PDB file of C-alpha atoms in Angstrom:
ATOM      1  CA  HIS A   1      20.517 -19.390  -6.053  1.00  0.00           C
ATOM      2  CA  ALA A   2      23.478 -21.223  -7.507  1.00  0.00           C
ATOM      3  CA  GLY A   3      22.751 -24.125  -5.176  1.00  0.00           C
ATOM      4  CA  TYR A   4      19.211 -24.484  -6.529  1.00  0.00           C
ATOM      5  CA  ARG A   5      20.323 -24.062 -10.155  1.00  0.00           C
ATOM      6  CA  MET A   6      22.989 -26.764  -9.774  1.00  0.00           C
ATOM      7  CA  GLY A   7      20.646 -29.123  -7.954  1.00  0.00           C
ATOM      8  CA  TRP A   8      22.581 -29.117  -4.687  1.00  0.00           C
ATOM      9  CA  LEU A   9      19.519 -27.722  -2.939  1.00  0.00           C
ATOM     10  CA  LYS A  10      16.140 -29.285  -3.619  1.00  0.00           C
ATOM     11  CA  THR A  11      12.873 -27.556  -4.476  1.00  0.00           C
ATOM     12  CA  GLN A  12       9.692 -29.210  -3.197  1.00  0.00           C
ATOM     13  CA  ARG A  13       6.314 -29.047  -4.942  1.00  0.00           C
ATOM     14  CA  LEU A  14       2.902 -29.038  -3.303  1.00  0.00           C
ATOM     15  CA  SER A  15      -0.131 -30.839  -4.713  1.00  0.00           C
ATOM     16  CA  ARG A  16      -1.974 -27.583  -5.441  1.00  0.00           C
ATOM     17  CA  PRO A  17      -0.898 -24.592  -7.564  1.00  0.00           C
ATOM     18  CA  VAL A  18       1.222 -21.913  -5.894  1.00  0.00           C
ATOM     19  CA  VAL A  19       1.342 -18.200  -6.734  1.00  0.00           C
ATOM     20  CA  SER A  20       4.148 -16.284  -5.054  1.00  0.00           C
ATOM     21  CA  VAL A  21       3.788 -12.599  -4.200  1.00  0.00           C
ATOM     22  CA  GLY A  22       7.108 -11.017  -3.325  1.00  0.00           C
ATOM     23  CA  ASN A  23       9.468  -8.071  -3.379  1.00  0.00           C
ATOM     24  CA  LEU A  24      12.772  -7.122  -4.912  1.00  0.00           C
ATOM     25  CA  THR A  25      13.329  -4.748  -1.993  1.00  0.00           C
ATOM     26  CA  VAL A  26      13.046  -4.909   1.793  1.00  0.00           C
ATOM     27  CA  GLY A  27       9.400  -4.176   2.647  1.00  0.00           C
ATOM     28  CA  GLY A  28       7.194  -1.208   1.924  1.00  0.00           C
ATOM     29  CA  THR A  29       5.977  -2.005  -1.609  1.00  0.00           C
ATOM     30  CA  GLY A  30       2.268  -2.620  -0.951  1.00  0.00           C
ATOM     31  CA  LYS A  31       2.636  -6.401  -1.057  1.00  0.00           C
ATOM     32  CA  THR A  32       0.051  -7.242   1.632  1.00  0.00           C
ATOM     33  CA  PRO A  33      -2.912  -5.510  -0.110  1.00  0.00           C
ATOM     34  CA  LEU A  34      -1.834  -7.301  -3.307  1.00  0.00           C
ATOM     35  CA  VAL A  35      -1.948 -10.669  -1.517  1.00  0.00           C
ATOM     36  CA  ALA A  36      -5.484  -9.828  -0.369  1.00  0.00           C
ATOM     37  CA  THR A  37      -6.551  -8.794  -3.886  1.00  0.00           C
ATOM     38  CA  ILE A  38      -5.230 -12.025  -5.447  1.00  0.00           C
ATOM     39  CA  SER A  39      -6.958 -14.094  -2.769  1.00  0.00           C
ATOM     40  CA  GLN A  40     -10.255 -12.319  -3.443  1.00  0.00           C
ATOM     41  CA  ILE A  41      -9.901 -12.945  -7.200  1.00  0.00           C
ATOM     42  CA  LEU A  42      -9.431 -16.675  -6.588  1.00  0.00           C
ATOM     43  CA  GLN A  43     -12.405 -16.764  -4.218  1.00  0.00           C
ATOM     44  CA  ARG A  44     -14.634 -15.041  -6.780  1.00  0.00           C
ATOM     45  CA  GLN A  45     -13.736 -17.857  -9.183  1.00  0.00           C
ATOM     46  CA  GLY A  46     -14.974 -20.426  -6.679  1.00  0.00           C
ATOM     47  CA  LEU A  47     -11.496 -21.497  -5.536  1.00  0.00           C
ATOM     48  CA  LYS A  48     -10.388 -22.044  -1.929  1.00  0.00           C
ATOM     49  CA  PRO A  49      -6.947 -20.460  -1.468  1.00  0.00           C
ATOM     50  CA  SER A  50      -4.646 -20.518   1.525  1.00  0.00           C
ATOM     51  CA  VAL A  51      -1.959 -17.995   2.461  1.00  0.00           C
ATOM     52  CA  LEU A  52       1.452 -19.400   3.404  1.00  0.00           C
ATOM     53  CA  THR A  53       3.640 -16.973   5.326  1.00  0.00           C
ATOM     54  CA  ARG A  54       6.633 -16.915   7.634  1.00  0.00           C
ATOM     55  CA  GLY A  55       5.036 -14.553  10.160  1.00  0.00           C
ATOM     56  CA  TYR A  56       7.901 -12.127  10.594  1.00  0.00           C
ATOM     57  CA  GLY A  57       8.377 -10.819  14.146  1.00  0.00           C
ATOM     58  CA  ARG A  58       6.728 -13.629  16.112  1.00  0.00           C
ATOM     59  CA  GLU A  59       8.590 -15.392  18.907  1.00  0.00           C
ATOM     60  CA  ASN A  60       9.500 -18.637  17.113  1.00  0.00           C
ATOM     61  CA  GLU A  61       9.187 -18.732  13.332  1.00  0.00           C
ATOM     62  CA  GLN A  62       9.841 -22.496  13.218  1.00  0.00           C
ATOM     63  CA  TYR A  63       6.531 -23.293  14.946  1.00  0.00           C
ATOM     64  CA  LEU A  64       3.601 -24.051  12.668  1.00  0.00           C
ATOM     65  CA  ILE A  65       0.565 -21.908  13.489  1.00  0.00           C
ATOM     66  CA  VAL A  66      -2.790 -22.203  11.729  1.00  0.00           C
ATOM     67  CA  ILE A  67      -5.245 -19.304  11.642  1.00  0.00           C
ATOM     68  CA  GLU A  68      -8.469 -21.045  10.724  1.00  0.00           C
ATOM     69  CA  PRO A  69     -11.023 -19.391   8.429  1.00  0.00           C
ATOM     70  CA  GLY A  70     -13.856 -17.724  10.278  1.00  0.00           C
ATOM     71  CA  ALA A  71     -11.985 -17.844  13.575  1.00  0.00           C
ATOM     72  CA  ALA A  72     -14.069 -16.207  16.296  1.00  0.00           C
ATOM     73  CA  ARG A  73     -11.055 -14.585  17.989  1.00  0.00           C
ATOM     74  CA  PRO A  74      -8.837 -12.421  15.793  1.00  0.00           C
ATOM     75  CA  PRO A  75      -5.204 -13.479  16.295  1.00  0.00           C
ATOM     76  CA  GLU A  76      -2.857 -11.367  18.375  1.00  0.00           C
ATOM     77  CA  ALA A  77      -0.109  -9.702  16.354  1.00  0.00           C
ATOM     78  CA  ARG A  78       2.388 -10.500  19.090  1.00  0.00           C
ATOM     79  CA  GLU A  79       1.672 -14.212  18.613  1.00  0.00           C
ATOM     80  CA  VAL A  80       1.554 -14.450  14.813  1.00  0.00           C
ATOM     81  CA  GLY A  81       3.200 -11.262  13.500  1.00  0.00           C
ATOM     82  CA  ASP A  82       1.536  -8.067  12.291  1.00  0.00           C
ATOM     83  CA  GLU A  83       1.069  -8.990   8.609  1.00  0.00           C
ATOM     84  CA  PRO A  84      -0.602 -12.397   9.250  1.00  0.00           C
ATOM     85  CA  ALA A  85      -2.848 -10.735  11.861  1.00  0.00           C
ATOM     86  CA  LEU A  86      -3.806  -8.106   9.287  1.00  0.00           C
ATOM     87  CA  LEU A  87      -4.438 -10.708   6.556  1.00  0.00           C
ATOM     88  CA  ALA A  88      -6.643 -12.677   8.971  1.00  0.00           C
ATOM     89  CA  ARG A  89      -8.846  -9.598   9.335  1.00  0.00           C
ATOM     90  CA  MET A  90      -8.838  -8.795   5.612  1.00  0.00           C
ATOM     91  CA  LEU A  91      -9.497 -12.407   4.544  1.00  0.00           C
ATOM     92  CA  PRO A  92     -11.745 -13.997   7.202  1.00  0.00           C
ATOM     93  CA  GLY A  93     -12.642 -16.940   4.967  1.00  0.00           C
ATOM     94  CA  VAL A  94      -9.063 -17.906   4.044  1.00  0.00           C
ATOM     95  CA  PRO A  95      -6.834 -20.225   6.131  1.00  0.00           C
ATOM     96  CA  ILE A  96      -3.474 -18.638   6.917  1.00  0.00           C
ATOM     97  CA  VAL A  97      -0.653 -21.009   7.842  1.00  0.00           C
ATOM     98  CA  LEU A  98       2.565 -19.738   9.395  1.00  0.00           C
ATOM     99  CA  CYS A  99       5.891 -21.552   9.333  1.00  0.00           C
ATOM    100  CA  ALA A 100       9.438 -20.902   8.124  1.00  0.00           C
ATOM    101  CA  ASP A 101       9.063 -24.179   6.165  1.00  0.00           C
ATOM    102  CA  ARG A 102       6.461 -23.162   3.595  1.00  0.00           C
ATOM    103  CA  PHE A 103       6.234 -26.691   2.122  1.00  0.00           C
ATOM    104  CA  ARG A 104       5.222 -27.998   5.535  1.00  0.00           C
ATOM    105  CA  SER A 105       2.637 -25.232   5.975  1.00  0.00           C
ATOM    106  CA  GLY A 106       1.245 -25.924   2.481  1.00  0.00           C
ATOM    107  CA  GLN A 107       0.852 -29.605   3.293  1.00  0.00           C
ATOM    108  CA  ALA A 108      -1.050 -28.662   6.450  1.00  0.00           C
ATOM    109  CA  ALA A 109      -3.372 -26.365   4.466  1.00  0.00           C
ATOM    110  CA  GLU A 110      -4.122 -29.097   1.928  1.00  0.00           C
ATOM    111  CA  GLU A 111      -4.735 -31.730   4.579  1.00  0.00           C
ATOM    112  CA  CYS A 112      -6.830 -29.623   6.971  1.00  0.00           C
ATOM    113  CA  PHE A 113      -8.789 -27.379   4.612  1.00  0.00           C
ATOM    114  CA  GLN A 114      -8.730 -29.093   1.172  1.00  0.00           C
ATOM    115  CA  VAL A 115      -7.597 -25.868  -0.482  1.00  0.00           C
ATOM    116  CA  ASP A 116      -7.410 -25.447  -4.275  1.00  0.00           C
ATOM    117  CA  ALA A 117      -4.441 -23.048  -4.402  1.00  0.00           C
ATOM    118  CA  HIS A 118      -1.749 -21.427  -2.272  1.00  0.00           C
ATOM    119  CA  ILE A 119      -0.578 -17.813  -2.103  1.00  0.00           C
ATOM    120  CA  LEU A 120       3.043 -17.703  -0.988  1.00  0.00           C
ATOM    121  CA  ASP A 121       3.459 -14.436   0.907  1.00  0.00           C
ATOM    122  CA  ASP A 122       6.859 -12.735   0.470  1.00  0.00           C
ATOM    123  CA  GLY A 123       8.046 -15.728  -1.518  1.00  0.00           C
ATOM    124  CA  PHE A 124      10.168 -14.393  -4.388  1.00  0.00           C
ATOM    125  CA  GLN A 125      13.425 -15.387  -2.658  1.00  0.00           C
ATOM    126  CA  HIS A 126      11.973 -18.551  -1.058  1.00  0.00           C
ATOM    127  CA  LEU A 127      13.262 -20.978  -3.703  1.00  0.00           C
ATOM    128  CA  ALA A 128      12.712 -24.062  -1.550  1.00  0.00           C
ATOM    129  CA  LEU A 129       9.069 -24.161  -2.683  1.00  0.00           C
ATOM    130  CA  ALA A 130       8.115 -24.544  -6.347  1.00  0.00           C
ATOM    131  CA  ARG A 131       5.590 -22.063  -7.671  1.00  0.00           C
ATOM    132  CA  ASP A 132       3.455 -21.796 -10.799  1.00  0.00           C
ATOM    133  CA  LEU A 133       3.454 -17.989 -10.928  1.00  0.00           C
ATOM    134  CA  ASP A 134       5.789 -15.325  -9.531  1.00  0.00           C
ATOM    135  CA  VAL A 135       4.279 -11.877  -8.917  1.00  0.00           C
ATOM    136  CA  VAL A 136       6.675  -9.127  -7.814  1.00  0.00           C
ATOM    137  CA  ALA A 137       5.477  -5.825  -6.335  1.00  0.00           C
ATOM    138  CA  LEU A 138       7.597  -2.761  -7.143  1.00  0.00           C
ATOM    139  CA  ASP A 139       6.827   0.637  -5.623  1.00  0.00           C
ATOM    140  CA  ALA A 140       6.666   3.493  -8.147  1.00  0.00           C
ATOM    141  CA  THR A 141       7.841   5.922  -5.451  1.00  0.00           C
ATOM    142  CA  GLN A 142      11.057   3.974  -4.720  1.00  0.00           C
ATOM    143  CA  PRO A 143      13.844   3.977  -7.355  1.00  0.00           C
ATOM    144  CA  LEU A 144      15.672   0.764  -8.253  1.00  0.00           C
ATOM    145  CA  SER A 145      19.309   0.348  -9.189  1.00  0.00           C
ATOM    146  CA  ASN A 146      21.893  -2.428  -9.158  1.00  0.00           C
ATOM    147  CA  TRP A 147      23.943  -0.085  -6.959  1.00  0.00           C
ATOM    148  CA  ARG A 148      21.294  -0.166  -4.198  1.00  0.00           C
ATOM    149  CA  LEU A 149      21.803  -3.761  -3.065  1.00  0.00           C
ATOM    150  CA  LEU A 150      21.923  -4.561   0.650  1.00  0.00           C
ATOM    151  CA  PRO A 151      23.601  -3.203   2.727  1.00  0.00           C
ATOM    152  CA  ALA A 152      24.141  -0.126   0.539  1.00  0.00           C
ATOM    153  CA  GLY A 153      20.417   0.163  -0.162  1.00  0.00           C
ATOM    154  CA  ARG A 154      17.096  -1.657   0.276  1.00  0.00           C
ATOM    155  CA  GLN A 155      17.326  -4.071  -2.676  1.00  0.00           C
ATOM    156  CA  ARG A 156      17.530  -7.793  -1.950  1.00  0.00           C
ATOM    157  CA  GLU A 157      18.595  -8.756  -5.464  1.00  0.00           C
ATOM    158  CA  PRO A 158      19.782  -7.098  -8.697  1.00  0.00           C
ATOM    159  CA  LEU A 159      17.308  -6.209 -11.435  1.00  0.00           C
ATOM    160  CA  SER A 160      18.251  -9.334 -13.394  1.00  0.00           C
ATOM    161  CA  ALA A 161      16.341 -11.383 -10.798  1.00  0.00           C
ATOM    162  CA  LEU A 162      13.110 -10.158 -12.394  1.00  0.00           C
ATOM    163  CA  ARG A 163      13.675 -12.756 -15.140  1.00  0.00           C
ATOM    164  CA  ARG A 164      12.213 -15.263 -12.693  1.00  0.00           C
ATOM    165  CA  ALA A 165       8.956 -13.278 -12.471  1.00  0.00           C
ATOM    166  CA  GLN A 166       6.026 -13.668 -14.863  1.00  0.00           C
ATOM    167  CA  ILE A 167       4.252 -10.556 -13.518  1.00  0.00           C
ATOM    168  CA  VAL A 168       5.445  -7.256 -12.063  1.00  0.00           C
ATOM    169  CA  VAL A 169       2.856  -5.032 -10.404  1.00  0.00           C
ATOM    170  CA  VAL A 170       3.984  -1.417 -10.115  1.00  0.00           C
ATOM    171  CA  THR A 171       2.212  -0.248  -6.976  1.00  0.00           C
ATOM    172  CA  ARG A 172       1.336   3.358  -6.018  1.00  0.00           C
ATOM    173  CA  SER A 173       1.315   4.307  -9.694  1.00  0.00           C
ATOM    174  CA  ASP A 174      -1.083   7.111  -8.750  1.00  0.00           C
ATOM    175  CA  SER A 175       1.577   8.723  -6.537  1.00  0.00           C
ATOM    176  CA  ALA A 176       4.518   8.845  -8.967  1.00  0.00           C
ATOM    177  CA  ASP A 177       5.406   8.482 -12.631  1.00  0.00           C
ATOM    178  CA  SER A 178       5.760   4.719 -13.117  1.00  0.00           C
ATOM    179  CA  LYS A 179       7.255   4.855 -16.646  1.00  0.00           C
ATOM    180  CA  PRO A 180      10.953   5.021 -15.594  1.00  0.00           C
ATOM    181  CA  LEU A 181      10.498   1.958 -13.384  1.00  0.00           C
ATOM    182  CA  GLU A 182       8.610   0.114 -16.123  1.00  0.00           C
ATOM    183  CA  GLU A 183      11.475   0.801 -18.569  1.00  0.00           C
ATOM    184  CA  LEU A 184      13.944  -0.725 -16.109  1.00  0.00           C
ATOM    185  CA  VAL A 185      11.765  -3.829 -15.819  1.00  0.00           C
ATOM    186  CA  LYS A 186      11.472  -4.167 -19.607  1.00  0.00           C
ATOM    187  CA  LYS A 187      15.259  -3.971 -20.025  1.00  0.00           C
ATOM    188  CA  ALA A 188      15.919  -6.468 -17.245  1.00  0.00           C
ATOM    189  CA  SER A 189      13.199  -8.953 -18.268  1.00  0.00           C
ATOM    190  CA  PRO A 190      11.438  -8.297 -21.598  1.00  0.00           C
ATOM    191  CA  SER A 191       9.067 -11.267 -21.191  1.00  0.00           C
ATOM    192  CA  THR A 192       7.661 -10.160 -17.810  1.00  0.00           C
ATOM    193  CA  LYS A 193       4.154  -8.695 -17.965  1.00  0.00           C
ATOM    194  CA  ILE A 194       3.762  -5.321 -16.249  1.00  0.00           C
ATOM    195  CA  PHE A 195       0.617  -4.096 -14.520  1.00  0.00           C
ATOM    196  CA  ARG A 196      -0.048  -0.937 -12.526  1.00  0.00           C
ATOM    197  CA  SER A 197      -1.994  -0.635  -9.294  1.00  0.00           C
ATOM    198  CA  GLN A 198      -3.100   2.272  -7.162  1.00  0.00           C
ATOM    199  CA  THR A 199      -3.968   2.588  -3.498  1.00  0.00           C
ATOM    200  CA  VAL A 200      -7.685   3.161  -3.000  1.00  0.00           C
ATOM    201  CA  LEU A 201      -9.118   4.354   0.327  1.00  0.00           C
ATOM    202  CA  ARG A 202     -12.116   2.235   1.318  1.00  0.00           C
ATOM    203  CA  GLY A 203     -12.906   3.698   4.734  1.00  0.00           C
ATOM    204  CA  TRP A 204     -11.877   4.341   8.319  1.00  0.00           C
ATOM    205  CA  ILE A 205     -12.178   2.134  11.390  1.00  0.00           C
ATOM    206  CA  ASN A 206     -11.902   3.086  15.049  1.00  0.00           C
ATOM    207  CA  ALA A 207      -8.822   1.114  16.101  1.00  0.00           C
ATOM    208  CA  TRP A 208     -10.322   0.243  19.500  1.00  0.00           C
ATOM    209  CA  SER A 209     -14.043  -0.244  18.985  1.00  0.00           C
ATOM    210  CA  GLY A 210     -13.958  -1.469  15.379  1.00  0.00           C
ATOM    211  CA  GLU A 211     -16.687   1.054  14.539  1.00  0.00           C
ATOM    212  CA  PRO A 212     -16.695   2.277  10.901  1.00  0.00           C
ATOM    213  CA  ILE A 213     -16.100   6.036  10.749  1.00  0.00           C
ATOM    214  CA  PRO A 214     -17.538   7.982   7.780  1.00  0.00           C
ATOM    215  CA  HIS A 215     -14.891   9.821   5.793  1.00  0.00           C
ATOM    216  CA  SER A 216     -17.004  12.976   5.995  1.00  0.00           C
ATOM    217  CA  ARG A 217     -16.682  13.004   9.795  1.00  0.00           C
ATOM    218  CA  ILE A 218     -12.916  13.620   9.703  1.00  0.00           C
ATOM    219  CA  HIS A 219     -12.312  15.081   6.245  1.00  0.00           C
ATOM    220  CA  GLY A 220     -11.254  18.724   6.387  1.00  0.00           C
ATOM    221  CA  GLN A 221     -10.275  18.550  10.060  1.00  0.00           C
ATOM    222  CA  LYS A 222      -6.778  18.791  11.479  1.00  0.00           C
ATOM    223  CA  VAL A 223      -5.304  15.341  12.094  1.00  0.00           C
ATOM    224  CA  ALA A 224      -1.958  13.793  13.016  1.00  0.00           C
ATOM    225  CA  ALA A 225      -0.565  10.558  11.591  1.00  0.00           C
ATOM    226  CA  PHE A 226       1.888   7.868  12.612  1.00  0.00           C
ATOM    227  CA  CYS A 227       2.965   4.467  11.318  1.00  0.00           C
ATOM    228  CA  GLY A 228       5.599   1.760  11.545  1.00  0.00           C
ATOM    229  CA  ILE A 229       5.741   0.394   7.997  1.00  0.00           C
ATOM    230  CA  GLY A 230       8.385  -0.085   5.315  1.00  0.00           C
ATOM    231  CA  ASN A 231       7.549   3.114   3.424  1.00  0.00           C
ATOM    232  CA  PRO A 232       6.042   5.662   5.827  1.00  0.00           C
ATOM    233  CA  ASP A 233       6.422   8.550   3.360  1.00  0.00           C
ATOM    234  CA  ALA A 234       3.979   6.818   1.014  1.00  0.00           C
ATOM    235  CA  PHE A 235       1.338   6.669   3.765  1.00  0.00           C
ATOM    236  CA  PHE A 236       1.754  10.350   4.616  1.00  0.00           C
ATOM    237  CA  ALA A 237       1.627  11.261   0.916  1.00  0.00           C
ATOM    238  CA  ASP A 238      -1.604   9.267   0.520  1.00  0.00           C
ATOM    239  CA  LEU A 239      -3.190  11.175   3.409  1.00  0.00           C
ATOM    240  CA  LEU A 240      -2.312  14.500   1.780  1.00  0.00           C
ATOM    241  CA  ARG A 241      -3.630  13.225  -1.558  1.00  0.00           C
ATOM    242  CA  TRP A 242      -6.888  12.244   0.151  1.00  0.00           C
ATOM    243  CA  GLY A 243      -7.261  15.827   1.381  1.00  0.00           C
ATOM    244  CA  PHE A 244      -6.204  15.703   5.030  1.00  0.00           C
ATOM    245  CA  ASP A 245      -4.598  18.596   6.911  1.00  0.00           C
ATOM    246  CA  LEU A 246      -1.661  16.968   8.719  1.00  0.00           C
ATOM    247  CA  VAL A 247      -0.402  18.770  11.825  1.00  0.00           C
ATOM    248  CA  GLY A 248       1.993  15.984  12.785  1.00  0.00           C
ATOM    249  CA  LYS A 249       3.810  12.994  11.265  1.00  0.00           C
ATOM    250  CA  ASP A 250       5.670  10.299  13.218  1.00  0.00           C
ATOM    251  CA  ALA A 251       7.430   7.352  11.598  1.00  0.00           C
ATOM    252  CA  PHE A 252       8.646   4.269  13.462  1.00  0.00           C
ATOM    253  CA  ALA A 253      10.661   1.278  12.261  1.00  0.00           C
ATOM    254  CA  ASP A 254       8.862  -1.365  10.201  1.00  0.00           C
ATOM    255  CA  HIS A 255       6.991  -3.895  12.415  1.00  0.00           C
ATOM    256  CA  HIS A 256       7.368  -1.595  15.436  1.00  0.00           C
ATOM    257  CA  VAL A 257       5.489  -2.761  18.552  1.00  0.00           C
ATOM    258  CA  TYR A 258       3.955   0.221  20.348  1.00  0.00           C
ATOM    259  CA  THR A 259       4.012   0.801  24.089  1.00  0.00           C
ATOM    260  CA  ASP A 260       1.375   2.519  26.194  1.00  0.00           C
ATOM    261  CA  ARG A 261       3.778   5.399  26.835  1.00  0.00           C
ATOM    262  CA  GLU A 262       4.341   5.948  23.103  1.00  0.00           C
ATOM    263  CA  ILE A 263       0.609   6.068  22.398  1.00  0.00           C
ATOM    264  CA  GLN A 264       0.079   8.517  25.249  1.00  0.00           C
ATOM    265  CA  HIS A 265       2.884  10.737  23.932  1.00  0.00           C
ATOM    266  CA  LEU A 266       1.520  10.653  20.363  1.00  0.00           C
ATOM    267  CA  THR A 267      -1.992  11.575  21.431  1.00  0.00           C
ATOM    268  CA  ALA A 268      -0.798  14.313  23.797  1.00  0.00           C
ATOM    269  CA  VAL A 269       1.333  15.991  21.119  1.00  0.00           C
ATOM    270  CA  ALA A 270      -1.428  15.669  18.518  1.00  0.00           C
ATOM    271  CA  HIS A 271      -3.985  17.203  20.887  1.00  0.00           C
ATOM    272  CA  LYS A 272      -1.608  20.074  21.667  1.00  0.00           C
ATOM    273  CA  ASN A 273      -1.256  20.753  17.918  1.00  0.00           C
ATOM    274  CA  GLY A 274      -5.012  20.964  17.477  1.00  0.00           C
ATOM    275  CA  ALA A 275      -5.620  17.532  15.939  1.00  0.00           C
ATOM    276  CA  THR A 276      -9.043  15.969  16.397  1.00  0.00           C
ATOM    277  CA  ALA A 277      -7.842  12.421  15.608  1.00  0.00           C
ATOM    278  CA  LEU A 278      -4.773  10.277  14.994  1.00  0.00           C
ATOM    279  CA  LEU A 279      -4.599   8.317  11.728  1.00  0.00           C
ATOM    280  CA  THR A 280      -2.588   5.161  11.183  1.00  0.00           C
ATOM    281  CA  THR A 281      -2.483   2.031   8.996  1.00  0.00           C
ATOM    282  CA  GLN A 282      -4.294  -1.283   9.394  1.00  0.00           C
ATOM    283  CA  LYS A 283      -0.941  -3.001   9.893  1.00  0.00           C
ATOM    284  CA  ASP A 284      -0.195  -0.746  12.864  1.00  0.00           C
ATOM    285  CA  ALA A 285      -3.673  -1.000  14.367  1.00  0.00           C
ATOM    286  CA  VAL A 286      -3.527  -4.792  14.794  1.00  0.00           C
ATOM    287  CA  LYS A 287      -0.666  -4.329  17.280  1.00  0.00           C
ATOM    288  CA  PHE A 288      -2.515  -2.067  19.736  1.00  0.00           C
ATOM    289  CA  SER A 289      -3.347  -3.278  23.230  1.00  0.00           C
ATOM    290  CA  ARG A 290      -7.097  -3.168  23.881  1.00  0.00           C
ATOM    291  CA  GLU A 291      -6.373  -2.056  27.450  1.00  0.00           C
ATOM    292  CA  TRP A 292      -5.163   1.394  26.350  1.00  0.00           C
ATOM    293  CA  THR A 293      -7.401   4.435  26.675  1.00  0.00           C
ATOM    294  CA  PRO A 294      -6.064   7.050  24.233  1.00  0.00           C
ATOM    295  CA  GLN A 295      -6.926  10.718  24.685  1.00  0.00           C
ATOM    296  CA  LEU A 296      -7.856  11.101  20.994  1.00  0.00           C
ATOM    297  CA  PRO A 297      -9.641   8.761  18.588  1.00  0.00           C
ATOM    298  CA  ILE A 298      -7.150   6.612  16.662  1.00  0.00           C
ATOM    299  CA  LEU A 299      -8.444   5.574  13.256  1.00  0.00           C
ATOM    300  CA  SER A 300      -6.969   3.046  10.843  1.00  0.00           C
ATOM    301  CA  CYS A 301      -7.497   3.310   7.095  1.00  0.00           C
ATOM    302  CA  GLU A 302      -8.891   0.453   5.043  1.00  0.00           C
ATOM    303  CA  ILE A 303      -7.201   0.361   1.645  1.00  0.00           C
ATOM    304  CA  GLU A 304      -7.327  -1.778  -1.469  1.00  0.00           C
ATOM    305  CA  ALA A 305      -4.851  -2.447  -4.266  1.00  0.00           C
ATOM    306  CA  GLN A 306      -6.805  -1.603  -7.429  1.00  0.00           C
ATOM    307  CA  ILE A 307      -5.119  -3.118 -10.489  1.00  0.00           C
ATOM    308  CA  GLN A 308      -5.402  -1.481 -13.895  1.00  0.00           C
ATOM    309  CA  ASP A 309      -6.251  -3.888 -16.731  1.00  0.00           C
ATOM    310  CA  ALA A 310      -7.755  -6.095 -14.038  1.00  0.00           C
ATOM    311  CA  GLY A 311      -9.286  -8.463 -16.597  1.00  0.00           C
ATOM    312  CA  ASP A 312      -5.911  -9.253 -18.187  1.00  0.00           C
ATOM    313  CA  PHE A 313      -4.318  -9.670 -14.758  1.00  0.00           C
ATOM    314  CA  GLU A 314      -7.039 -12.085 -13.683  1.00  0.00           C
ATOM    315  CA  LYS A 315      -6.717 -14.050 -16.929  1.00  0.00           C
ATOM    316  CA  THR A 316      -2.950 -14.444 -16.442  1.00  0.00           C
ATOM    317  CA  LEU A 317      -3.427 -15.495 -12.826  1.00  0.00           C
ATOM    318  CA  LEU A 318      -6.099 -18.093 -13.561  1.00  0.00           C
ATOM    319  CA  SER A 319      -4.134 -19.476 -16.515  1.00  0.00           C
ATOM    320  CA  ALA A 320      -1.228 -20.220 -14.158  1.00  0.00           C
ATOM    321  CA  MET A 321      -3.624 -21.841 -11.693  1.00  0.00           C
ATOM    322  CA  ARG A 322      -4.971 -24.171 -14.399  1.00  0.00           C
ATOM    323  CA  LYS A 323      -1.466 -25.179 -15.518  1.00  0.00           C
ATOM    324  CA  GLY A 324      -0.500 -25.979 -11.950  1.00  0.00           C
ATOM    325  CA  LYS A 325      -3.438 -28.289 -11.255  1.00  0.00           C
ATOM    326  CA  PRO A 326      -2.494 -31.929 -10.583  1.00  0.00           C
TER     327      PRO A 326
END
């Protein structure tokens, strides 16, 4: 940070406006649904956005990979990373460009797809690329403190870093009291606008066939759940809030790649406990091998980040886009 402030390290600017969506902590804040929501807002306004991402977990993050809009074959998570694979399914009309050098990936998006704007995924600490708007996602269920910095806790930066952000979105505000977190943000950065969002369940998908499953078919039945995300407790809490009877919960490390043996063990234990299905997240489902034949149906939940005061949020977002136009 000092290097960029002093001018020793250079920031590069793309031709089109850039909105960064990032974290103050390591994963698990609901950032990916927020990226999808912002992309959908821009599309509704007639804009053509791209998503620029590193593609965490793929074999070589220096390679530039382009997931074209409307691609006939959904990308494999093992090739591009689980979050880009998920975004490709959530945003079929949006080009997603992967590279550790986000300026290079942005140039490719502008040249190949004539995009109007860029969404910089997980970009709050990526100071090498200039942005016109910084959006930071903070999870209402996870406390913040300047004493929780890595490696003592999960925070990447102290609270004072929020002065760089124009918008903070407090996610999962329907699962916890967000006021204490909002007070911390106001003290650290009085000029930052604060919005709340909640996790809304949109439906269920069979992880193998892609068939939509009506909520009524599984609601009220015994189910087991598993996930490998940054905040597994939030997923399990959402399932309870949505009225499910959980007979088993298994949490794996974030970005975990499942083996056939693990899936067999999960389904066997769930079946023994009387579960009629296994529930997981969209991010986990994109990593499953299509060659597996699980004993129980495995369903992934489709969720959406629903922002309160959505009109004001959209106005702030579009205002930044207009200022960043060449």
